């Protein structure tokens, strides 16, 4: 990436199950979380269906040159078992 560019991460999620994505590393100070586009993407289902999976989205702006890691786990906050899914993105900003 170049300084000023925006990275979007989009992951499947289903809030009705109690699972949610949590950051264990957010890429700071090389990356900064930012808001998404002014026009959000359309819903995954038309009309939106209760209990259906959807896509969760986060945006990061490259603030300065360097290397960063964005790591997220998909888990239920009240459980003490390992997460059901882990994603990790290594980002280089030039």
mmCIF file of C-alpha atoms in Angstrom:
data_model
loop_
_atom_site.group_PDB
_atom_site.id
_atom_site.type_symbol
_atom_site.label_atom_id
_atom_site.label_comp_id
_atom_site.label_asym_id
_atom_site.label_seq_id
_atom_site.Cartn_x
_atom_site.Cartn_y
_atom_site.Cartn_z
ATOM 1 C CA UNK A 1 0.000 0.000 0.000
ATOM 2 C CA UNK A 2 0.953 3.636 -0.286
ATOM 3 C CA UNK A 3 0.417 6.270 2.416
ATOM 4 C CA UNK A 4 -3.162 7.548 2.145
ATOM 5 C CA UNK A 5 -4.623 4.425 0.537
ATOM 6 C CA UNK A 6 -7.534 2.652 2.219
ATOM 7 C CA UNK A 7 -7.726 -1.083 2.877
ATOM 8 C CA UNK A 8 -11.111 -2.766 3.273
ATOM 9 C CA UNK A 9 -11.483 -6.041 5.152
ATOM 10 C CA UNK A 10 -14.779 -7.883 4.613
ATOM 11 C CA UNK A 11 -15.553 -11.072 6.545
ATOM 12 C CA UNK A 12 -18.628 -13.257 6.858
ATOM 13 C CA UNK A 13 -20.398 -12.863 10.183
ATOM 14 C CA UNK A 14 -23.624 -13.963 11.849
ATOM 15 C CA UNK A 15 -24.512 -11.884 14.900
ATOM 16 C CA UNK A 16 -27.526 -14.071 15.719
ATOM 17 C CA UNK A 17 -25.144 -16.869 16.796
ATOM 18 C CA UNK A 18 -23.391 -14.720 19.393
ATOM 19 C CA UNK A 19 -20.120 -14.811 17.472
ATOM 20 C CA UNK A 20 -18.377 -11.579 16.596
ATOM 21 C CA UNK A 21 -15.054 -10.487 15.154
ATOM 22 C CA UNK A 22 -12.609 -9.002 17.663
ATOM 23 C CA UNK A 23 -9.304 -7.300 16.925
ATOM 24 C CA UNK A 24 -6.224 -8.677 18.649
ATOM 25 C CA UNK A 25 -4.014 -6.376 16.552
ATOM 26 C CA UNK A 26 -5.338 -3.395 14.573
ATOM 27 C CA UNK A 27 -2.223 -2.361 12.643
ATOM 28 C CA UNK A 28 -1.539 0.782 14.685
ATOM 29 C CA UNK A 29 0.423 3.029 14.363
ATOM 30 C CA UNK A 30 1.034 2.283 10.646
ATOM 31 C CA UNK A 31 -2.695 1.832 9.912
ATOM 32 C CA UNK A 32 -5.599 3.859 11.302
ATOM 33 C CA UNK A 33 -9.202 2.670 11.389
ATOM 34 C CA UNK A 34 -11.459 4.899 9.346
ATOM 35 C CA UNK A 35 -15.062 5.048 8.217
ATOM 36 C CA UNK A 36 -16.234 3.370 5.061
ATOM 37 C CA UNK A 37 -17.522 4.874 1.844
ATOM 38 C CA UNK A 38 -20.264 7.496 1.894
ATOM 39 C CA UNK A 39 -22.537 5.054 0.063
ATOM 40 C CA UNK A 40 -22.479 1.728 1.899
ATOM 41 C CA UNK A 41 -22.579 -1.469 -0.140
ATOM 42 C CA UNK A 42 -26.002 -3.080 -0.624
ATOM 43 C CA UNK A 43 -27.285 -5.591 1.909
ATOM 44 C CA UNK A 44 -26.276 -9.196 1.322
ATOM 45 C CA UNK A 45 -29.890 -10.348 1.182
ATOM 46 C CA UNK A 46 -32.908 -8.490 -0.182
ATOM 47 C CA UNK A 47 -34.865 -7.981 1.992
ATOM 48 C CA UNK A 48 -32.538 -8.469 4.987
ATOM 49 C CA UNK A 49 -33.408 -11.755 6.715
ATOM 50 C CA UNK A 50 -33.155 -12.142 10.509
ATOM 51 C CA UNK A 51 -30.579 -14.777 11.436
ATOM 52 C CA UNK A 52 -28.953 -14.788 8.003
ATOM 53 C CA UNK A 53 -25.199 -14.353 7.717
ATOM 54 C CA UNK A 54 -23.912 -11.009 6.508
ATOM 55 C CA UNK A 55 -20.621 -9.365 5.677
ATOM 56 C CA UNK A 56 -18.886 -7.296 8.361
ATOM 57 C CA UNK A 57 -16.584 -4.572 6.992
ATOM 58 C CA UNK A 58 -13.737 -2.471 8.394
ATOM 59 C CA UNK A 59 -11.579 0.166 6.717
ATOM 60 C CA UNK A 60 -7.982 1.142 7.456
ATOM 61 C CA UNK A 61 -6.037 4.122 6.119
ATOM 62 C CA UNK A 62 -2.288 3.766 5.594
ATOM 63 C CA UNK A 63 -0.939 6.571 7.807
ATOM 64 C CA UNK A 64 2.815 6.103 7.511
ATOM 65 C CA UNK A 65 5.403 3.798 5.947
ATOM 66 C CA UNK A 66 6.129 0.566 7.758
ATOM 67 C CA UNK A 67 4.863 -2.947 8.374
ATOM 68 C CA UNK A 68 1.683 -3.750 10.263
ATOM 69 C CA UNK A 69 -0.435 -6.748 11.176
ATOM 70 C CA UNK A 70 -4.204 -6.792 11.429
ATOM 71 C CA UNK A 71 -5.337 -9.892 13.349
ATOM 72 C CA UNK A 72 -8.915 -10.776 14.193
ATOM 73 C CA UNK A 73 -10.609 -13.676 15.969
ATOM 74 C CA UNK A 74 -14.210 -14.856 15.562
ATOM 75 C CA UNK A 75 -15.556 -15.896 18.934
ATOM 76 C CA UNK A 76 -18.240 -15.535 21.556
ATOM 77 C CA UNK A 77 -17.049 -13.037 24.158
ATOM 78 C CA UNK A 78 -18.307 -15.072 27.110
ATOM 79 C CA UNK A 79 -16.623 -18.346 26.104
ATOM 80 C CA UNK A 80 -13.116 -19.344 27.205
ATOM 81 C CA UNK A 81 -12.470 -21.777 24.340
ATOM 82 C CA UNK A 82 -10.231 -20.960 21.354
ATOM 83 C CA UNK A 83 -11.864 -18.867 18.609
ATOM 84 C CA UNK A 84 -13.615 -20.711 15.776
ATOM 85 C CA UNK A 85 -11.732 -18.663 13.183
ATOM 86 C CA UNK A 86 -8.614 -16.481 13.083
ATOM 87 C CA UNK A 87 -7.561 -14.176 10.238
ATOM 88 C CA UNK A 88 -4.315 -12.283 9.957
ATOM 89 C CA UNK A 89 -3.214 -9.758 7.341
ATOM 90 C CA UNK A 90 0.365 -8.548 7.037
ATOM 91 C CA UNK A 91 0.440 -5.101 5.422
ATOM 92 C CA UNK A 92 3.399 -3.175 4.044
ATOM 93 C CA UNK A 93 3.023 0.568 3.563
ATOM 94 C CA UNK A 94 5.625 2.295 1.388
#
